Amino acid sequence: HEDPETAKAVFSGVALLRYYSDSLDFVLGKNPAEVEARLEKMPFASIPSSLEETTDSFVAASTNISHLVVQIDEDLSKLRGLVGQFRRDEALVLAGQISDNLSRANNELNQIKQATETTAKELKVSSAPAGSDLRRAYDGVVERINRIREMLGLYKSLLSKLMLTAEQFKPTAITLEIQPTVAFVGDDVRFEGVLTVKGQPLAGRDVDILVNGSQNITARTDADGRYQGVLSVPYWYISELDLQALYYPQDKDLGVYLASLSPVIKLKVLFYEAKLEVTTEGNAYPGREITL
């Protein structure tokens, strides 16, 4: 509440390190919004010019890793679902993204560690008594950095175990064709395809037809591994839909086969666009009726 023109600036190394710790707690809590809310106030803190670049580095790395941790956590849940359905090809793509994000997160954590060590050197933490507030504040930041590293290590271990599970089963292949490839909303589109394992037909299996990634209709393969059916174009009023066929193991197929997903087929959707115009007769007055 003091006049900023006359107030004496005060700097506390203990307060800065505790602020570091509190921010990293929200990284561990997977709350990037709170991390950003706290760290965006850092430019208003009284910090020596020799530490401005270091604190900027800490802020940027902490903000980045908070978002990466949430993304990795969400993607691992998705990967667990894909592996549970034995959808190896999709799992491999997602696993690559998770691995890249883990590498980025570890790089950001190393930047946080470097910023913390630079801050400690500037504050002469090494010469502070073991039980002092400054030493305890620094140890608190180091503890949280180590916990984040352990969390990333756990994520890496989970990723490895999930992908090892996905490599143990027989791969399948599925095709999809549709006719026509241009249709109005509400029209019927015929689809057909073949499900095979190592070139041999896989009979009596359910195949899901996905529309923009969501299950729409299910067909069953015959003795030759062929399936077919009719799909009604949903009333979504968008110019194009992505259609795919998906097989994933169920019942007796669990633990034997891998899932397969056909390439995307584009369905062009036609529909009439209506326009509505409204006009009034005369002037409008509050509380009075008007003809539209």
Coordinates of C-alpha atoms in Angstrom, one line a residue:
H1 CA 0.0 0.0 0.0
E2 CA 3.0 2.3 0.0
D3 CA 3.8 4.9 -2.6
P4 CA 5.9 2.9 -5.1
E5 CA 8.0 6.1 -5.8
T6 CA 9.2 6.3 -2.2
A7 CA 8.8 2.7 -0.9
K8 CA 12.0 0.8 -0.2
A9 CA 12.3 -2.4 -2.2
V10 CA 12.9 -5.4 -0.1
F11 CA 14.1 -8.8 -1.5
S12 CA 13.8 -12.1 0.4
G13 CA 15.6 -15.2 -1.0
V14 CA 13.6 -17.4 1.3
A15 CA 10.4 -16.0 -0.1
L16 CA 11.6 -16.6 -3.7
L17 CA 12.5 -20.2 -3.1
R18 CA 9.3 -20.9 -1.3
Y19 CA 7.5 -19.4 -4.3
Y20 CA 9.4 -21.8 -6.5
S21 CA 8.3 -24.7 -4.3
D22 CA 4.6 -23.7 -4.2
S23 CA 4.6 -23.4 -8.0
L24 CA 6.1 -26.8 -8.4
D25 CA 3.5 -28.2 -6.0
F26 CA 0.9 -27.3 -8.6
V27 CA 2.9 -29.0 -11.3
L28 CA 2.8 -32.2 -9.2
G29 CA -0.9 -31.6 -8.8
K30 CA -1.4 -31.3 -12.6
N31 CA -2.9 -27.9 -12.3
P32 CA -1.3 -25.7 -15.1
A33 CA -3.8 -22.9 -14.7
E34 CA -2.7 -22.3 -11.1
V35 CA 1.0 -22.6 -12.1
E36 CA 0.4 -19.8 -14.7
A37 CA -1.6 -17.7 -12.3
R38 CA 1.2 -17.8 -9.7
L39 CA 4.1 -17.4 -12.0
E40 CA 2.6 -14.6 -14.1
K41 CA 3.0 -12.4 -11.0
M42 CA 6.8 -13.0 -10.9
P43 CA 7.6 -9.8 -12.9
F44 CA 6.1 -7.7 -10.1
A45 CA 8.3 -9.2 -7.4
S46 CA 11.3 -7.4 -6.0
I47 CA 14.2 -9.4 -7.6
P48 CA 17.8 -8.4 -8.0
S49 CA 18.8 -7.8 -11.6
S50 CA 21.3 -10.6 -11.4
L51 CA 18.4 -13.1 -10.9
E52 CA 15.9 -11.7 -13.4
E53 CA 17.0 -13.9 -16.3
T54 CA 17.2 -17.0 -14.0
T55 CA 13.7 -16.4 -12.7
D56 CA 12.4 -15.9 -16.2
S57 CA 13.9 -19.3 -17.1
F58 CA 12.2 -20.9 -14.1
V59 CA 8.9 -19.4 -15.0
A60 CA 9.0 -20.5 -18.6
A61 CA 10.1 -24.1 -17.8
S62 CA 7.6 -24.5 -15.0
T63 CA 4.7 -23.3 -17.1
N64 CA 5.7 -25.6 -20.0
I65 CA 6.2 -28.7 -17.9
S66 CA 2.9 -28.2 -16.2
H67 CA 1.1 -28.5 -19.5
L68 CA 3.2 -31.4 -20.7
V69 CA 2.5 -33.4 -17.5
V70 CA -1.2 -33.0 -18.0
Q71 CA -0.9 -34.0 -21.7
I72 CA 1.2 -37.0 -20.9
D73 CA -1.2 -38.2 -18.2
E74 CA -4.2 -37.8 -20.6
D75 CA -2.4 -39.6 -23.5
L76 CA -1.4 -42.5 -21.3
S77 CA -5.0 -43.0 -20.4
K78 CA -5.9 -43.0 -24.1
L79 CA -3.0 -45.4 -24.8
R80 CA -4.2 -47.8 -22.2
G81 CA -7.6 -47.8 -23.9
L82 CA -6.0 -48.5 -27.3
V83 CA -3.8 -51.3 -26.0
G84 CA -6.9 -52.7 -24.2
Q85 CA -8.6 -52.9 -27.6
F86 CA -5.3 -54.2 -29.2
R87 CA -5.2 -51.3 -31.6
R88 CA -1.4 -51.5 -32.0
D89 CA -0.9 -49.1 -35.0
E90 CA -2.8 -46.3 -33.3
A91 CA -1.1 -47.1 -30.1
L92 CA 2.4 -46.8 -31.7
V93 CA 1.6 -43.3 -33.1
L94 CA 0.3 -42.1 -29.7
A95 CA 3.3 -43.8 -27.9
G96 CA 5.6 -41.8 -30.1
Q97 CA 3.9 -38.6 -29.1
I98 CA 4.1 -39.5 -25.4
S99 CA 7.8 -40.3 -25.7
D100 CA 8.5 -37.0 -27.4
N101 CA 6.6 -35.1 -24.7
L102 CA 8.5 -37.0 -22.0
S103 CA 11.7 -35.9 -23.5
R104 CA 10.5 -32.3 -23.6
A105 CA 9.3 -32.5 -20.0
N106 CA 12.7 -33.8 -18.9
N107 CA 14.4 -31.0 -20.7
E108 CA 12.1 -28.5 -19.0
L109 CA 12.9 -30.1 -15.6
N110 CA 16.6 -29.8 -16.3
Q111 CA 16.1 -26.1 -17.0
I112 CA 14.1 -25.8 -13.7
K113 CA 17.0 -27.5 -11.8
Q114 CA 19.6 -25.2 -13.5
A115 CA 17.6 -22.1 -12.6
T116 CA 17.2 -23.3 -9.0
E117 CA 21.0 -24.1 -8.7
T118 CA 21.8 -20.6 -10.1
T119 CA 19.5 -19.0 -7.7
A120 CA 21.0 -20.9 -4.8
K121 CA 24.5 -19.9 -5.8
E122 CA 23.4 -16.2 -6.0
L123 CA 21.8 -16.5 -2.6
K124 CA 24.9 -18.3 -1.1
V125 CA 22.8 -21.2 0.1
S126 CA 25.8 -23.4 0.5
S127 CA 27.2 -21.2 3.3
A128 CA 23.9 -21.0 5.1
P129 CA 23.5 -23.1 8.3
A130 CA 21.8 -26.5 7.8
G131 CA 18.7 -25.7 9.8
S132 CA 18.3 -22.1 8.5
D133 CA 15.2 -20.9 6.7
L134 CA 17.2 -20.3 3.5
R135 CA 18.6 -23.9 3.5
R136 CA 15.2 -25.4 4.2
A137 CA 13.6 -23.3 1.5
Y138 CA 16.2 -24.5 -1.1
D139 CA 15.9 -28.1 0.0
G140 CA 12.1 -27.8 -0.5
V141 CA 12.6 -26.9 -4.1
V142 CA 15.1 -29.7 -4.7
E143 CA 12.6 -32.2 -3.1
R144 CA 9.9 -31.2 -5.5
I145 CA 12.2 -31.4 -8.5
N146 CA 13.1 -34.9 -7.5
R147 CA 9.4 -35.8 -7.1
I148 CA 8.6 -34.5 -10.6
R149 CA 11.5 -36.5 -12.0
E150 CA 10.2 -39.6 -10.3
M151 CA 6.7 -38.9 -11.8
L152 CA 8.2 -38.7 -15.3
G153 CA 10.1 -41.9 -14.6
L154 CA 6.9 -43.6 -13.7
Y155 CA 5.2 -42.4 -16.8
K156 CA 8.1 -43.8 -18.9
S157 CA 7.8 -47.1 -17.1
L158 CA 4.1 -47.3 -17.8
L159 CA 4.6 -46.4 -21.5
S160 CA 7.2 -49.2 -21.8
K161 CA 4.9 -51.8 -20.2
L162 CA 1.9 -50.8 -22.3
M163 CA 3.8 -51.1 -25.5
L164 CA 5.3 -54.4 -24.5
T165 CA 1.8 -55.8 -24.1
A166 CA 0.8 -54.5 -27.5
E167 CA 3.6 -56.4 -29.3
Q168 CA 2.6 -59.9 -28.2
F169 CA -0.3 -60.7 -30.5
K170 CA -1.2 -61.5 -34.1
P171 CA -1.7 -58.4 -36.4
T172 CA -4.9 -58.1 -38.4
A173 CA -5.8 -56.0 -41.5
I174 CA -9.1 -54.5 -42.6
T175 CA -10.3 -52.7 -45.7
L176 CA -13.2 -50.4 -46.3
E177 CA -15.0 -49.2 -49.5
I178 CA -18.1 -47.0 -49.7
Q179 CA -20.5 -46.3 -52.6
P180 CA -21.4 -43.5 -53.4
T181 CA -18.7 -41.2 -52.0
V182 CA -21.0 -38.2 -52.4
A183 CA -24.4 -38.1 -50.7
F184 CA -27.1 -35.8 -49.1
V185 CA -27.7 -35.9 -45.4
G186 CA -30.1 -38.7 -44.6
D187 CA -29.2 -40.7 -47.7
D188 CA -28.0 -44.3 -47.4
V189 CA -24.4 -45.2 -48.3
R190 CA -23.3 -48.8 -48.8
F191 CA -20.1 -50.0 -47.3
E192 CA -18.1 -53.3 -47.6
G193 CA -14.7 -54.6 -46.7
V194 CA -12.6 -57.6 -45.7
L195 CA -11.0 -58.5 -42.4
T196 CA -7.9 -60.8 -42.5
V197 CA -5.1 -62.1 -40.3
K198 CA -1.9 -62.8 -42.2
G199 CA -3.9 -62.9 -45.4
Q200 CA -6.5 -65.4 -44.2
P201 CA -10.1 -64.4 -43.6
L202 CA -11.3 -63.8 -40.1
A203 CA -15.0 -64.9 -40.0
G204 CA -17.7 -64.2 -37.5
R205 CA -16.2 -61.0 -36.1
D206 CA -17.9 -57.6 -35.4
V207 CA -16.6 -54.6 -37.4
D208 CA -17.4 -51.1 -36.3
I209 CA -17.9 -48.3 -38.8
L210 CA -16.6 -45.1 -37.4
V211 CA -17.9 -41.7 -38.6
N212 CA -15.5 -38.9 -37.6
G213 CA -14.0 -41.3 -35.0
S214 CA -17.3 -42.2 -33.3
Q215 CA -18.9 -45.7 -33.6
N216 CA -22.0 -45.5 -35.9
I217 CA -23.0 -49.0 -37.0
T218 CA -21.7 -52.6 -36.6
A219 CA -21.4 -55.3 -39.3
R220 CA -20.3 -58.9 -39.0
T221 CA -17.9 -60.8 -41.2
D222 CA -18.9 -63.9 -43.2
A223 CA -17.0 -67.1 -43.8
D224 CA -14.7 -65.2 -46.3
G225 CA -14.0 -62.4 -43.8
R226 CA -16.2 -60.0 -45.8
Y227 CA -18.7 -57.6 -44.2
Q228 CA -21.2 -55.2 -45.7
G229 CA -24.1 -52.9 -44.8
V230 CA -25.8 -49.6 -45.2
L231 CA -25.0 -46.4 -43.3
S232 CA -27.3 -43.5 -43.1
V233 CA -25.5 -40.2 -43.5
P234 CA -26.1 -38.3 -40.2
Y235 CA -27.7 -34.9 -40.2
W236 CA -24.6 -33.0 -39.1
Y237 CA -24.5 -30.4 -41.9
I238 CA -20.8 -30.4 -42.5
S239 CA -19.2 -30.7 -45.9
E240 CA -17.2 -33.8 -45.3
L241 CA -17.1 -36.9 -43.1
D242 CA -14.3 -39.3 -42.3
L243 CA -15.3 -43.0 -42.5
Q244 CA -13.2 -45.9 -41.1
A245 CA -13.7 -49.5 -40.3
L246 CA -12.4 -50.8 -36.9
Y247 CA -11.9 -54.3 -35.7
Y248 CA -10.8 -54.9 -32.1
P249 CA -10.6 -58.3 -30.3
Q250 CA -13.5 -59.3 -28.1
D251 CA -14.3 -62.5 -26.1
K252 CA -12.2 -65.4 -27.5
D253 CA -10.1 -63.0 -29.6
L254 CA -8.7 -61.3 -26.5
G255 CA -5.0 -62.0 -26.1
V256 CA -4.8 -63.5 -29.6
Y257 CA -5.2 -60.8 -32.2
L258 CA -4.4 -57.1 -32.6
A259 CA -6.9 -54.5 -33.6
S260 CA -6.9 -53.0 -37.1
L261 CA -8.2 -49.7 -38.5
S262 CA -8.8 -49.0 -42.1
P263 CA -7.5 -45.9 -43.9
V264 CA -9.8 -42.9 -43.9
I265 CA -12.4 -42.6 -46.7
K266 CA -13.8 -39.1 -47.3
L267 CA -17.5 -38.9 -47.8
K268 CA -18.6 -35.6 -49.3
V269 CA -21.9 -34.4 -47.8
L270 CA -24.5 -32.4 -49.6
F271 CA -27.3 -30.3 -48.1
Y272 CA -29.4 -27.3 -48.9
E273 CA -28.6 -24.1 -46.9
A274 CA -31.7 -22.2 -45.9
K275 CA -31.7 -18.4 -45.3
L276 CA -34.2 -16.7 -43.1
E277 CA -35.0 -13.0 -43.3
V278 CA -37.1 -11.0 -40.9
T279 CA -38.6 -7.6 -41.6
T280 CA -40.9 -5.3 -39.7
E281 CA -43.7 -3.0 -40.7
G282 CA -43.4 0.6 -39.3
N283 CA -41.8 1.6 -36.1
A284 CA -41.5 -0.4 -32.9
Y285 CA -42.5 1.0 -29.5
P286 CA -42.0 -0.5 -26.0
G287 CA -45.0 -2.5 -24.8
R288 CA -46.7 -2.3 -28.2
E289 CA -47.2 -5.1 -30.7
I290 CA -45.4 -5.1 -34.0
T291 CA -45.9 -7.2 -37.1
L292 CA -42.9 -9.2 -38.3

